[in-house]
XYZ file of C-alpha atoms in Angstrom:
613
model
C -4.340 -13.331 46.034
C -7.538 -15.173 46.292
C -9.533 -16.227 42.958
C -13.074 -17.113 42.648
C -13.462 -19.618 40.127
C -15.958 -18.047 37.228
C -16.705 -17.917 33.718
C -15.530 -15.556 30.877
C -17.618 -14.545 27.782
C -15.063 -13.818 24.827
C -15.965 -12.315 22.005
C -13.934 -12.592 18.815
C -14.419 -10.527 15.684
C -15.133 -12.894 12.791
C -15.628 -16.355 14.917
C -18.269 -18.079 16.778
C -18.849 -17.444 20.823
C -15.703 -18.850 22.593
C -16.409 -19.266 26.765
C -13.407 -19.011 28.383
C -13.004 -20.231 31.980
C -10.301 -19.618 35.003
C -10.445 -20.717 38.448
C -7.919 -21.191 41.480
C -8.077 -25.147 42.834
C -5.808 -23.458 45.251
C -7.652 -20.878 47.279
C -4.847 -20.528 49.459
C -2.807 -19.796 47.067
C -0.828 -15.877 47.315
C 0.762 -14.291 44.386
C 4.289 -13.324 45.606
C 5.560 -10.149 46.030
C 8.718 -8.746 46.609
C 10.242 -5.421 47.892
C 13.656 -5.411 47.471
C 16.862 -2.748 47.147
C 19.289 -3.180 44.639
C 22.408 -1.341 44.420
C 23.758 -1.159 40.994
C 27.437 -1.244 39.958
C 27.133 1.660 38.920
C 26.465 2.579 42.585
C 23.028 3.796 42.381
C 20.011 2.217 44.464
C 17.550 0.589 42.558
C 13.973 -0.414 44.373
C 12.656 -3.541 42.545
C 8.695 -4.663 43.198
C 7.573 -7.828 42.422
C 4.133 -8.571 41.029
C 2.673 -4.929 41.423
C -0.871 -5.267 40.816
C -2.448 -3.110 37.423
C -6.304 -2.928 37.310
C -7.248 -2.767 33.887
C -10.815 -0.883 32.489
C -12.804 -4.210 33.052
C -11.579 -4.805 36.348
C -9.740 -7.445 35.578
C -5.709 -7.353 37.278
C -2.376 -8.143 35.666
C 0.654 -7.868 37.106
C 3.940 -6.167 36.955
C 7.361 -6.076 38.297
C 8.990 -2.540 38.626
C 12.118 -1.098 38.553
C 12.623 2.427 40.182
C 15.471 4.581 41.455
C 15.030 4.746 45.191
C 15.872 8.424 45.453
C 12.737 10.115 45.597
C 11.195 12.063 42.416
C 9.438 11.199 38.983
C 11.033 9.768 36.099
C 10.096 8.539 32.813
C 8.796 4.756 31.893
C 10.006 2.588 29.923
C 7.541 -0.661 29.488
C 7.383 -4.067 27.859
C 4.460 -6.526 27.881
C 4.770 -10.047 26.744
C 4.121 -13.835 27.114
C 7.183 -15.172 28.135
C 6.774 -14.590 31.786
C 8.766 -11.929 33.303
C 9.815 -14.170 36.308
C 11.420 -16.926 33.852
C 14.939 -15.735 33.649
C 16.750 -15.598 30.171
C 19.837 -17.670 31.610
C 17.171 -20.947 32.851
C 14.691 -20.469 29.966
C 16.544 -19.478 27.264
C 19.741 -21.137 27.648
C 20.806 -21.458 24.318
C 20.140 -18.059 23.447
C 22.065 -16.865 26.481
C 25.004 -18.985 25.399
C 24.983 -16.954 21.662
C 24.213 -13.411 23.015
C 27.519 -14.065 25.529
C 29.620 -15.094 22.442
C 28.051 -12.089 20.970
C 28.681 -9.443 23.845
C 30.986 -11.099 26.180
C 31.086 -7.902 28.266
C 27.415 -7.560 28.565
C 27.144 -8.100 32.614
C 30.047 -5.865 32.867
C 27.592 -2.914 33.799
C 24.793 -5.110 35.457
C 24.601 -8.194 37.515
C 22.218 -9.702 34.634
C 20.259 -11.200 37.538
C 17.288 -9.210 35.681
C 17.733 -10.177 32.320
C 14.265 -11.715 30.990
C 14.625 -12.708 27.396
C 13.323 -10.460 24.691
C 13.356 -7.407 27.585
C 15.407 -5.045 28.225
C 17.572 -5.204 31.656
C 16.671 -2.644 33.667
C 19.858 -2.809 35.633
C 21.285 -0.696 32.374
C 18.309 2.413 33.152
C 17.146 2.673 36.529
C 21.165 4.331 37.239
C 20.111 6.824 34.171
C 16.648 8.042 35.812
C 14.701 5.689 34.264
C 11.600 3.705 35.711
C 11.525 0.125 33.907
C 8.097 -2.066 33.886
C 7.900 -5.924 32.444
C 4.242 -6.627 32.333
C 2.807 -10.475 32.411
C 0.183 -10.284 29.402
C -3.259 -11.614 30.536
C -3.155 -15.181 30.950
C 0.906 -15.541 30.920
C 2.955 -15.987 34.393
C 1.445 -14.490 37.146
C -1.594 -12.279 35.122
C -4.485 -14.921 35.828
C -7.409 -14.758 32.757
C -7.824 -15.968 28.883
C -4.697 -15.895 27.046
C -5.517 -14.364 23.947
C -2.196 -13.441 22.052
C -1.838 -10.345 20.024
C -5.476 -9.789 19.917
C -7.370 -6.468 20.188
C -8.435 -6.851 23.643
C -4.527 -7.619 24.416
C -3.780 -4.145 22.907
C -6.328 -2.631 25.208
C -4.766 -3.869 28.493
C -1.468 -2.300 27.216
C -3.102 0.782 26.649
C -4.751 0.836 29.636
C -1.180 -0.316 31.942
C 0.488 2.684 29.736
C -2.487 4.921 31.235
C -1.871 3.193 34.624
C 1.882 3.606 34.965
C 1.926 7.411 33.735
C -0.393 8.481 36.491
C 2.158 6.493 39.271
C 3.461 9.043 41.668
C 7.143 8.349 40.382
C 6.396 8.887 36.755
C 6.874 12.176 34.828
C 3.971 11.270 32.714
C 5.839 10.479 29.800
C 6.000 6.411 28.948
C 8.096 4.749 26.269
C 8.238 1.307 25.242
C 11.144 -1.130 24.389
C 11.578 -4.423 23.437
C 12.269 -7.566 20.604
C 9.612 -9.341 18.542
C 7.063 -9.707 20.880
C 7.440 -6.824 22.503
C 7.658 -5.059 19.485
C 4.829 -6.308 17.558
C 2.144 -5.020 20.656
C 4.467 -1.463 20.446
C 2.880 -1.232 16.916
C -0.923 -2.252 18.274
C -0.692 0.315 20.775
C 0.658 2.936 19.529
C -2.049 2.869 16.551
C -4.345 2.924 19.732
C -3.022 6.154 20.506
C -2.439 6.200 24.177
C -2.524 9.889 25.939
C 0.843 9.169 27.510
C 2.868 7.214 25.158
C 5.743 9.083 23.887
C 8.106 7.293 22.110
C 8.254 3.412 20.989
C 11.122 1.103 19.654
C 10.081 -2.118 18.502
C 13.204 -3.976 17.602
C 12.376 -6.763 14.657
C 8.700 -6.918 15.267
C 6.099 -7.585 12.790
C 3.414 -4.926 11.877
C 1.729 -7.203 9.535
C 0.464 -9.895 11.335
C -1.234 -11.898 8.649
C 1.253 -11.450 5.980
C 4.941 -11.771 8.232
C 4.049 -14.044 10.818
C 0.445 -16.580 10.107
C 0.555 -17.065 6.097
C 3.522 -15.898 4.057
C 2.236 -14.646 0.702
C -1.010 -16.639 1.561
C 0.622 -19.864 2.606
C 0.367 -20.620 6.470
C 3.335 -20.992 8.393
C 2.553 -23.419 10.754
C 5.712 -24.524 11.731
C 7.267 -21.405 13.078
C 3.777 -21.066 15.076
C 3.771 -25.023 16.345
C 7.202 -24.323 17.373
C 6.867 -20.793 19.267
C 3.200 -21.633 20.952
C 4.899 -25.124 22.269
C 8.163 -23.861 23.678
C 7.542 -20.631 24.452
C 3.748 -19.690 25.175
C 2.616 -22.767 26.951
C 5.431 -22.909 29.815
C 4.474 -19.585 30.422
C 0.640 -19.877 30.714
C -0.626 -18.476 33.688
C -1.699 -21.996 35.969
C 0.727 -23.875 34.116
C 2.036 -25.863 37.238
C 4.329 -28.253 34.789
C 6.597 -25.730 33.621
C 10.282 -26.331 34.285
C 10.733 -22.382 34.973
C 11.331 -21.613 38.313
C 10.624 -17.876 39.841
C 14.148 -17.323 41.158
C 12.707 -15.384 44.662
C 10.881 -18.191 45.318
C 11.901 -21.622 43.482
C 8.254 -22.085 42.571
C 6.756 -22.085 38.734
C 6.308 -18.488 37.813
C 2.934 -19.204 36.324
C 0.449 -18.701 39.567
C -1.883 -20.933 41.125
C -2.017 -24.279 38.945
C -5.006 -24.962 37.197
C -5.975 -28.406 35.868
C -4.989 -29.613 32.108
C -9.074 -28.758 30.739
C -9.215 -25.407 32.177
C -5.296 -24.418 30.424
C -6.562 -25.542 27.256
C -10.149 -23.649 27.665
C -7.912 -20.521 28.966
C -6.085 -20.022 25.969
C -6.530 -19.733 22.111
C -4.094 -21.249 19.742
C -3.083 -19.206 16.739
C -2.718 -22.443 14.612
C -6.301 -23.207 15.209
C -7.235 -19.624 14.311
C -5.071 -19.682 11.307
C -7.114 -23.143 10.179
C -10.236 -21.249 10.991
C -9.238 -17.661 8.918
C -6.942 -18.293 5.920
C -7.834 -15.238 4.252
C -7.462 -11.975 5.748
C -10.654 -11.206 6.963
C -12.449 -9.062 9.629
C -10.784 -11.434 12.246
C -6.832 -10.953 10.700
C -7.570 -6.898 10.029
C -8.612 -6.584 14.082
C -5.268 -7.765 14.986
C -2.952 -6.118 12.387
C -1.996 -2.721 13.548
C -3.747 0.373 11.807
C 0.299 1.763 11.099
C -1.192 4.741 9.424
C -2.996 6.081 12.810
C 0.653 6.172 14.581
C 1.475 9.612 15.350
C 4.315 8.759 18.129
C 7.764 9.414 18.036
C 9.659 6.050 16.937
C 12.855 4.414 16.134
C 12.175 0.840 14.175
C 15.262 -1.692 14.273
C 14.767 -4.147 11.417
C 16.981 -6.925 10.695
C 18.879 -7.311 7.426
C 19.283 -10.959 7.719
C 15.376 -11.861 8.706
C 14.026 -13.101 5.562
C 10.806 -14.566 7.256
C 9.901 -12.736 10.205
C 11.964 -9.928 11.634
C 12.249 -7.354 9.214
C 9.896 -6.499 6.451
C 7.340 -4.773 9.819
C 9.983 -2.610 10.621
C 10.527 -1.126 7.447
C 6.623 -1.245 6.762
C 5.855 0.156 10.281
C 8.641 3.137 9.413
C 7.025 3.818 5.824
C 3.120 3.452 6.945
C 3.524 5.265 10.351
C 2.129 8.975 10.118
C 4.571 10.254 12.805
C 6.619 12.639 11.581
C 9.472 12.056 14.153
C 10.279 8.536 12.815
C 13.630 6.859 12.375
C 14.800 3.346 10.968
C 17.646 1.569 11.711
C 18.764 -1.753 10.177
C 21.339 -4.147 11.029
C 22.229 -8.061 11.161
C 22.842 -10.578 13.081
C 20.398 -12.169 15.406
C 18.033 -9.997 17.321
C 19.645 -10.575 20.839
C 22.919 -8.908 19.666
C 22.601 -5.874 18.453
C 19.327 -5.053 21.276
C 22.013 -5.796 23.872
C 24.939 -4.429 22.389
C 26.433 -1.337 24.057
C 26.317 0.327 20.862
C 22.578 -0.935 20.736
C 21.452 0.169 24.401
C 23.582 4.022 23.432
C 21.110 4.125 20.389
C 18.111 3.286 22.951
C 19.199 5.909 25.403
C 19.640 8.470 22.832
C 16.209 8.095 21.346
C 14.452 8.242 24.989
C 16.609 10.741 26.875
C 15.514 13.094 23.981
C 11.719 12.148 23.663
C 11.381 11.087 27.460
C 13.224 13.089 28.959
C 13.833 16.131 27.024
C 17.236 16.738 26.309
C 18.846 18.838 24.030
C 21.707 15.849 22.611
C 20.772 16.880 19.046
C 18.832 13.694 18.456
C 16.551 15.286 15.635
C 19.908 15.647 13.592
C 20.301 11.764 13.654
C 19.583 10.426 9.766
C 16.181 9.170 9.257
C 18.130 5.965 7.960
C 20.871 4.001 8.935
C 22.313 0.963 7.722
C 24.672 -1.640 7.660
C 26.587 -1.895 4.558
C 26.712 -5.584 4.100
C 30.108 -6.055 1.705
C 30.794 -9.854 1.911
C 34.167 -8.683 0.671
C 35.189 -6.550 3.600
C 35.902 -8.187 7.083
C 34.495 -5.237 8.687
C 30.971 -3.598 8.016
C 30.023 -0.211 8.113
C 26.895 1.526 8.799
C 26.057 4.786 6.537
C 23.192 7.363 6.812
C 20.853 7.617 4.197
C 17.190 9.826 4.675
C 14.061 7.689 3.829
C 12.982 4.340 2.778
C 13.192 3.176 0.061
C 16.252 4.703 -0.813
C 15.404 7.748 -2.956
C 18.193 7.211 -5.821
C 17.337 3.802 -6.435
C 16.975 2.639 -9.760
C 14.703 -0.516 -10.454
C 16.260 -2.583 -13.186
C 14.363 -5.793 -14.650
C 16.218 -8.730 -14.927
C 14.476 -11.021 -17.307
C 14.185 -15.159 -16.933
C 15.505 -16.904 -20.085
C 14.261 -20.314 -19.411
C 16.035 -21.680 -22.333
C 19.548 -21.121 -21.003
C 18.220 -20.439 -17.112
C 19.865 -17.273 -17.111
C 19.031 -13.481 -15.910
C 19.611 -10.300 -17.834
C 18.725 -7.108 -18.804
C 16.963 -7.984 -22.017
C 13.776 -9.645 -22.944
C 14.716 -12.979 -24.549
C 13.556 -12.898 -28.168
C 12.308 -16.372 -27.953
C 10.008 -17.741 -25.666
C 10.770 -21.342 -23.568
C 9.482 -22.337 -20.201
C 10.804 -24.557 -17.547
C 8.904 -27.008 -15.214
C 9.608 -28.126 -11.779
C 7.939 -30.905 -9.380
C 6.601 -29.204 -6.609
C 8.502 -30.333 -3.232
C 11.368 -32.330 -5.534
C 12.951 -29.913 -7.467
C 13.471 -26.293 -8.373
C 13.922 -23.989 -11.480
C 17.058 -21.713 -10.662
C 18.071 -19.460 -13.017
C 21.602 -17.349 -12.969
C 23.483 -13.911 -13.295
C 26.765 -13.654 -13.003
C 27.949 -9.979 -12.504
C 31.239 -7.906 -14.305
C 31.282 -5.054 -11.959
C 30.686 -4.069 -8.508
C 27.127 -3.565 -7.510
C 24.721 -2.472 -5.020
C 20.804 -3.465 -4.394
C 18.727 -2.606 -1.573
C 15.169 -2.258 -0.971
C 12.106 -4.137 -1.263
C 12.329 -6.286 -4.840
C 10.098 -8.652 -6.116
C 9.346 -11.479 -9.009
C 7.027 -10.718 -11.488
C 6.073 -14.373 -13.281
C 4.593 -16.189 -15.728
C 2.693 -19.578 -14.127
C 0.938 -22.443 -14.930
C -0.335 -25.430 -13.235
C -0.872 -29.102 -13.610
C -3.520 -29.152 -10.757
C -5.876 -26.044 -9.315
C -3.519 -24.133 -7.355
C 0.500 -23.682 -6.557
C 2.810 -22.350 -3.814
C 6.345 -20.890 -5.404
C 8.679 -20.377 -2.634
C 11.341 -17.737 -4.179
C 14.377 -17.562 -2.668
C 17.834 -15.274 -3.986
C 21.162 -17.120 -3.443
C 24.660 -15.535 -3.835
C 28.069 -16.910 -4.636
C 30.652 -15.294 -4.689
C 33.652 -15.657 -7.084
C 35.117 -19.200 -5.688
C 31.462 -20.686 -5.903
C 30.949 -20.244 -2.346
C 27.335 -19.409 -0.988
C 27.345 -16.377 0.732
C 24.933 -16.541 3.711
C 24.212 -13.998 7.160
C 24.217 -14.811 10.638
C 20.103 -13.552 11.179
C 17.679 -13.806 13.428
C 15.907 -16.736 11.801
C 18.928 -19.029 10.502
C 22.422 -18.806 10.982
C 22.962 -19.483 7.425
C 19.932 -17.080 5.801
C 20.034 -16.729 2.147
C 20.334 -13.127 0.258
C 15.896 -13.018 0.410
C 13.152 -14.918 0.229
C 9.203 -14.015 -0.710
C 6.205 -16.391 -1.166
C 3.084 -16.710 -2.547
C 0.365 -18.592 -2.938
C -1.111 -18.587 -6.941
C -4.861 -18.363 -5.901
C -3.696 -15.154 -3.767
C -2.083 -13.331 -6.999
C -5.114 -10.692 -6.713
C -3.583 -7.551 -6.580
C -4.272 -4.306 -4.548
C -3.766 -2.301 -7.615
C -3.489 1.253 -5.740
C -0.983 0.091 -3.123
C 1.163 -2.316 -5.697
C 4.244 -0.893 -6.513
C 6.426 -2.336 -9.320
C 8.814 -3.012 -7.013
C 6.251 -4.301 -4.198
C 3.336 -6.171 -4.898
C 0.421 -5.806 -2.492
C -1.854 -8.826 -2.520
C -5.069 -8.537 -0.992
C -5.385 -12.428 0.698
C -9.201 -11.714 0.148
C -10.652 -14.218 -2.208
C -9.087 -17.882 -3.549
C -9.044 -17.647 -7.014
C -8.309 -21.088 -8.093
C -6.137 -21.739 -11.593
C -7.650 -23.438 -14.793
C -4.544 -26.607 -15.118
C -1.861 -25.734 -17.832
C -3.441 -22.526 -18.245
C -0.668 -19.495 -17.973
C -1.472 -16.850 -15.393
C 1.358 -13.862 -14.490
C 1.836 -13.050 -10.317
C 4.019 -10.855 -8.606
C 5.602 -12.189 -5.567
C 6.544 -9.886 -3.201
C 10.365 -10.716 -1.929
C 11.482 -9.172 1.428
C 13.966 -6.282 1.405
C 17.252 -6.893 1.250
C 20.862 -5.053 0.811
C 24.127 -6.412 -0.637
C 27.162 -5.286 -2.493
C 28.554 -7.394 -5.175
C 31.140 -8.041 -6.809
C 33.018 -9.436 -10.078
C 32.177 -13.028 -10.490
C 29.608 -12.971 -7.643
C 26.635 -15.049 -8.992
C 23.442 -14.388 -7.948
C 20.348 -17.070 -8.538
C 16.703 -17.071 -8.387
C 15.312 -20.125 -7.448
C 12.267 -21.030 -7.828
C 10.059 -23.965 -6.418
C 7.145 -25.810 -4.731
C 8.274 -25.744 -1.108
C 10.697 -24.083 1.619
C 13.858 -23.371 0.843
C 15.966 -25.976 2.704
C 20.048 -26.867 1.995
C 21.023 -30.071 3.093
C 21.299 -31.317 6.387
C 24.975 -30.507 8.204
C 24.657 -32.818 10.884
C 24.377 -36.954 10.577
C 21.132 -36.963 12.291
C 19.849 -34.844 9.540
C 17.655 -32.665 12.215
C 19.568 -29.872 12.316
C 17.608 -26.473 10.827
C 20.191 -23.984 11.907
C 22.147 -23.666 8.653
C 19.169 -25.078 6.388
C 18.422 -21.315 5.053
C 14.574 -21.098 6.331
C 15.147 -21.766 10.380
C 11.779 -22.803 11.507
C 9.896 -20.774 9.258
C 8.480 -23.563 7.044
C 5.048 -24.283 5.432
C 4.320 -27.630 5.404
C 0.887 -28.392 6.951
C -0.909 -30.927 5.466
C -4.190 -28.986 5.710
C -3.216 -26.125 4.476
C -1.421 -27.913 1.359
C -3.408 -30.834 0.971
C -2.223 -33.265 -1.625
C -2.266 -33.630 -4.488
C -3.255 -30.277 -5.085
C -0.218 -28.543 -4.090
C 2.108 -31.291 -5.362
C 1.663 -30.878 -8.883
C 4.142 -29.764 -11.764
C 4.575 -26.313 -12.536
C 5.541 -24.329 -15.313
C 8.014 -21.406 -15.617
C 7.575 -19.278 -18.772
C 9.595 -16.683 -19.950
C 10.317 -14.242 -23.346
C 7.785 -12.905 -25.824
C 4.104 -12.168 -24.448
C 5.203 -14.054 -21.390
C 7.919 -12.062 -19.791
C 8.750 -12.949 -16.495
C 11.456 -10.878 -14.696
C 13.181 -10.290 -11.352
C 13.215 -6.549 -10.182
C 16.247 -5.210 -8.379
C 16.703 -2.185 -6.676
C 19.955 -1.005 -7.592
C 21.671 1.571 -5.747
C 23.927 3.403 -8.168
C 28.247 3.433 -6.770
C 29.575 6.311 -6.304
C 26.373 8.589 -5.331
């Protein structure tokens, strides 16, 4: 392929003109292709096409590689589109993730040669067998799809659309097109689908956010640059389209998977960075509502796997994305551990083929009679978890008990202290905690949330709430999850001048903050919030503690290693807030103030799921 060097014109909702350039220094330079049979060990022939070109409805082309059974007919399509570069394989890019979903699913290339495997995709080795047609799409600007890499924008959500369109009207498509994949992959399922495409049937984004603005750029108002730093570093920029530098290697060819290189001023004018944007749009305005999906215009059929053990990323837009979604075919399914291993698990990829064989390709296997719910039944007292059925979100006999802060004894209970007290902390140094230790076995799960009492030495705080539990020896009890391998019970955020409230979508149990206006705070002068805390689910049991901490940054255990730069087991992963423009000092290092009792009641809401019902 042959590109003329020329100039872009993007235009962003909410921001100034942004030009955009792409050329090809290499004019000789051929985007590789590759026609190639595969048989499966399953037996069954599998025709795999390398960069197969997609003209979207400005002209512009991306490309895909597809996977088709070479016995001629029409099947359905299954389809992912991402940034990760579908020609960087998962055991070269993402070696340390390969190493953990192995220990996780040691028989997982049992069934496939893996040689396919792209991480965050599904492999297609485990469909084409089954009748399935399997498409990994390079997003504009990522691998071999030349152009302006703009990630989870609008316009991004219009070239899926329009590939959806493309590959239902393939001669070996049925028309019908479903899509599959983790975070990424799931987050642009939600976009989409709001989009309404004529020949998407079915979705399953597995642990994807729906909210952009409040699960992925600013936690309860407070940016979360490092998670972003982090991912756009390591994972978007070896993947940019002209990126000659990577260390991925295509592995038809042994050349970068990223096209024809371009120099180091046209890759940074090719691209936007979602940290700069963040800088640029704290608040959620007309630029953050263009990207967040409309959930409420999704009428497609569609199973939502949300993580248990994702306290900062890959769970609250699955259970949002099931509750706002109008489709009335809708299922949610909720497990724990990291991402990779339950997507991957055999029990994961029977779920997968369930939902699609019924939606895609029309069989009767009783799918409709699958609960609307399912869950796992985390019991840190059992060795072995179960999953139960339950049939809607929240859980419809839940019962949400306050459990009030006595800051005079830093305790939790069920009664309004008579007296009031209050308790300070030093924003970034320490934390108020307080405690409840329980008598009898107990269940909560659901969305919960902290309804405070606040004041300020300086203009403005972040509290960074956070649930521990201990169980009866004084050990923490903590979750494998897709964000730490030591995540805490929950965690929710919020930034004081955000406390304004959407007062007809609030929920006792959920508060819905607009992120429209800063609303600074007079010093020492009490104001109540409501912090929203991320669903969770837990059994207790006698002399399990359970404490609410409270404080003026992330949520971070001490260091396990002697280095000290370990942030596996710290309890927030990389999902920390810490940028020095978006907390300037002193403002956000101040003391704040805790109150509690009397005319100042501040409380904890649980939702408890009553035993034996």
């Amino acid at each position: 392929m042959k590109l003329s060097g020329r100039v872009l014109l993007a235009v962003v909702a909410g921001t100034s003109l942004a030009f955009a350039a792409y050329a090809a220094p290499q004019s000789n330079y051929s985007i590789p292709r590759a026609h190639e049979e595969v048989v499966l060990k399953s037996g069954a022939t599998m025709i795999y096409d390398q960069n197969v070109a997609v003209t979207l409805r400005d002209g512009h082309v991306v490309y895909a590689n597809v996977f088709r059974p070479k016995q001629a007919g029409t099947y359905p399509v299954i389809m992912a589109q991402g940034s990760y570069g579908k020609d960087a394989t998962f055991q070269e890019a993402y070696a340390s993730g390969w190493t953990q979903l192995l220990k996780a699913n040691p028989n997982i290339c049992a069934q496939s040669s893996c040689r396919f495997m792209r991480w965050e995709h599904t492999d297609p080795e485990r469909w084409v067998g089954d009748g399935y047609v399997v498409i990994a799409l390079d997003v504009r600007g990522a691998g071999y799809s030349p152009g302006y890499l703009d990630l989870v924008s609008a316009r991004e959500a219009r070239d899926f659309y329009d590939a959806i369109e493309w590959a239902a009207a393939q001669p070996w498509s049925n028309g019908k097109v479903g899509l599959l994949g983790i975070s990424y992959m799931a987050i642009n399922q939600w976009q989409v689908a709001a989009l309404q495409s004529p020949h998407l049937a079915a979705i399953i984004p597995w642990e994807g956010a729906s909210d952009l603005y409040r699960e992925a750029l600013f936690h309860g108002g407070i940016e979360s640059n490092v998670f972003l730093q982090l991912w756009f570093k390591s994972q978007i920029l070896p993947n940019q389209n002209g990126n000659a530098a990577t260390a991925y290697k295509d592995p038809g060819t042994g050349r970068p998977p990223t096209g024809a290189a371009l120099s180091d001023d046209l890759l940074k004018a090719n691209r936007r960075n979602l940290i700069d944007s963040a800088h640029a749009h704290p608040l959620l305005d007309g630029y953050n509502q263009e990207i967040n999906a409309d959930l409420s215009r999704i009428r497609t059929p569609l199973l939502s796997a949300g993580n248990l053990s994702a306290p900062s990323l890959h769970g609250r837009g699955n259970y949002e994305g099931f509750v706002q979604a109008s489709s009335t075919e809708k299922w949610l399914f909720l497990h724990t551990g990291t991402h990779d291993d339950s997507f991957y698990s055999d029990e994961g990829i029977a779920l997968q083929h369930k939902f699609f064989d019924h939606y895609l390709k029309g069989i009767d296997n009783k799918w409709e009679k699958t609960a609307r719910v399912s869950l796992v039944e985390r019991d840190p007292a059992r060795a072995t978890w179960t999953t139960r059925s339950e049939e809607g979100w929240p859980l419809a006999r839940t019962r949400y008990v306050n459990y009030h802060l006595d800051a005079q004894n830093r305790s939790l209970g069920t009664e309004v202290p008579k007296g009031e007290a209050s308790v300070t902390f030093n924003a970034g140094k320490t934390a108020a905690t307080f405690d409840m230790v329980f008598d009898r076995t107990m269940e909560f799960t659901g969305p919960l949330a902290a309804h405070l009492w606040v004041a300020s030495s300086t203009a403005d705080a972040d509290l960074f709430v956070t649930l521990q539990l201990f169980d009866e020896k004084g050990r923490e009890v903590t979750f494998l999850g897709a964000s730490d391998t030591a995540s805490p019970l929950a965690q929710g955020w919020l930034r004081a001048s955000r406390r304004k409230l959407d007062v007809q979508r609030s929920k006792p149990y959920q508060p819905w903050h607009t992120h429209d206006e800063v609303q600074k705070l007079k010093p020492d002068e009490f104001y109540p919030v409501d912090v929203e805390i991320w669903p969770t689910s837990i059994v207790v049991h006698p002399g399990y503690k359970l404490t609410l901490r409270i404080e003026g940054a992330d949520f971070q255990r001490p260091p396990s290693n002697p280095d000290g730069k370990s942030i596996g087991r710290r309890g927030s992963g990389v999902f920390l807030h810490d940028d020095p423009a978006d907390r300037p000092n002193p403002e956000f290092s101040g003391v704040t103030t805790i109150a509690s009792g009397g005319a100042r009641d501040s409380f904890l809401v649980l939702p408890t799921i009553p035993r034996g019902e």
